[in-house]
Amino acid sequence: MRPIYLDCHATTPMDKRVLEAMMPFFTDYFGNASSVAHVYGWEAEAGIKQAREIIASAINAKESEIVFTSGATEADNLAIKGVAEAYFDRGKHIITVATEHKAVIEPCEYLMDLGFEVSFLPVNQDGLLDLDLLQNTMREDTILVSVMAANNEIGVLQPLAEIGKICHDRGVIFHTDGAQAIGKIPIDVQSMNIDLMSLTAHKIYGPKGIGALYIRRRNPRVKIAPQIQGGGQENKIRSGTLCTPNIVGFGKAVEVAIALMEAENLKQKQLRDYLWQEISQLEGVILNGDLEKRLPNNLNISVKNVDGSALLLALQPTVAVSSGSACTSESTKPSHVLTALGHSKSLAQASLRFGIGRFNTEEEIKKVAHATLDAVTALRKSGR
Ligand SMILES: *Cc1c(COP(=O)(O)O)cnc(C)c1O
């Protein structure tokens, strides 16, 4: 038997409803959406239009403001490099946060090599951004602020509306990585003053390899320099033949997630709270990230006095979770998110991220709770 899957911040299984919606677009409606001269093209375009409408309305945007990409990584790159290239004559200062996804941090570091200045703001112990610090870091030449909506490791929810207001009061563009947020928390790009938002399908039971960037077109109209040139698809902002089945699946995934959001959040929060209640019986267990301002399906803990890799190994037969380290080709590095919370390297590595999903059951969570209690107790007894 395979272990229980509790790694839903990494990816999710595809929902059968999503697969069903996609299927006809592989075979029957296989046309190129750019083929305007015949019905094959129109059919594909109709599927894409419907998905675009669903995704736009889910965040209170317009269809014309959604640009499809290969995922949130590409959307982050397009947003950050696209703004830098379009606005460098206005300024070369960018503000982001130490706990962002690598898909935001790496493009920012790349821009530093090109002469941009980037402020990586620290976070409070609860993982949240200090808004006074944000305000004090803003300068005349700040062109972009990028703060993620929901953190993929510790699940904390940054105060988007407050950040959006601060940015708009100063005429600074606000980008948010919403990969973990869409379909999980209500997002309104108007009331939250979001100018750019990265999205992806595979964290909400949709297919991998498809995402989008929301680009505000009014109040203000945000300029983005394309990073991929070619056939001129997506208003010339992102060339390349659109992957119709993936886009249709993305739309379906958003539709289902929005419809189920309230009920799903309630159920997953109950399971998460139960898991934490059980695990917190152990001594020396730290909850990472604010408990309230947090995704309802996320639990991230650090366990004192155990070896991180031994803990992961002990749990592997029972549960598929992520640890507090990112395996690179050379070595295992502690998570930059957990070290930003002030954890030592070894404590960061002795961390577990549980991501509860749509298809997990109470019985599974009980098993995982017991396995975690047993594993930590046993390791501590054996002095590891
Ligand atoms: C998963 C994730 C990404 C990367 O998305 P892909 O679609 O896999 O490229 C970026 N940011 C966050 C916060 C994520 O969780």
PDB file of C-alpha atoms and ligand atoms in Angstrom, residues 9-10 70-74 76 101 103 148 150 152 177 179-180 200 202-203 210, ligand 1:
ATOM      1  CA  HIS A   9       1.058  22.130  -1.179  1.00  0.00           C
ATOM      2  CA  ALA A  10       3.419  20.375  -3.574  1.00  0.00           C
ATOM      3  CA  SER A  70       2.759  27.184 -18.114  1.00  0.00           C
ATOM      4  CA  GLY A  71       2.218  27.645 -14.383  1.00  0.00           C
ATOM      5  CA  ALA A  72       2.903  29.950 -11.470  1.00  0.00           C
ATOM      6  CA  THR A  73       6.674  29.832 -11.961  1.00  0.00           C
ATOM      7  CA  GLU A  74       6.334  31.318 -15.423  1.00  0.00           C
ATOM      8  CA  ASP A  76       6.021  34.983 -11.435  1.00  0.00           C
ATOM      9  CA  HIS A 101       8.691  30.993  -3.342  1.00  0.00           C
ATOM     10  CA  ALA A 103       9.948  31.438  -8.442  1.00  0.00           C
ATOM     11  CA  MET A 148       2.708  36.115  -1.802  1.00  0.00           C
ATOM     12  CA  ALA A 150      -0.486  32.218   1.011  1.00  0.00           C
ATOM     13  CA  ASN A 152       3.482  27.239   0.359  1.00  0.00           C
ATOM     14  CA  ASP A 177       1.896  34.933  -5.972  1.00  0.00           C
ATOM     15  CA  ALA A 179      -0.597  29.785  -6.355  1.00  0.00           C
ATOM     16  CA  GLN A 180      -1.680  28.530  -2.915  1.00  0.00           C
ATOM     17  CA  THR A 200      -1.590  27.661 -11.152  1.00  0.00           C
ATOM     18  CA  HIS A 202      -2.145  21.794 -10.132  1.00  0.00           C
ATOM     19  CA  LYS A 203      -2.456  22.952  -6.514  1.00  0.00           C
ATOM     20  CA  ILE A 210      -0.902  25.361 -16.781  1.00  0.00           C
TER      21      ILE A 210
HETATM   22  C1  LIG B   1       3.653  25.678  -6.527  1.00  0.00           C
HETATM   23  C2  LIG B   1       4.001  27.090  -6.374  1.00  0.00           C
HETATM   24  C3  LIG B   1       4.639  27.797  -7.391  1.00  0.00           C
HETATM   25  C4  LIG B   1       5.084  27.133  -8.677  1.00  0.00           C
HETATM   26  O1  LIG B   1       3.974  26.839  -9.463  1.00  0.00           O
HETATM   27  P1  LIG B   1       4.128  25.921 -10.760  1.00  0.00           P
HETATM   28  O2  LIG B   1       2.795  26.026 -11.408  1.00  0.00           O
HETATM   29  O3  LIG B   1       4.425  24.552 -10.259  1.00  0.00           O
HETATM   30  O4  LIG B   1       5.200  26.498 -11.591  1.00  0.00           O
HETATM   31  C5  LIG B   1       4.906  29.115  -7.193  1.00  0.00           C
HETATM   32  N1  LIG B   1       4.549  29.741  -6.059  1.00  0.00           N
HETATM   33  C6  LIG B   1       3.927  29.097  -5.056  1.00  0.00           C
HETATM   34  C7  LIG B   1       3.544  29.837  -3.834  1.00  0.00           C
HETATM   35  C8  LIG B   1       3.634  27.758  -5.185  1.00  0.00           C
HETATM   36  O5  LIG B   1       3.043  27.124  -4.182  1.00  0.00           O
END
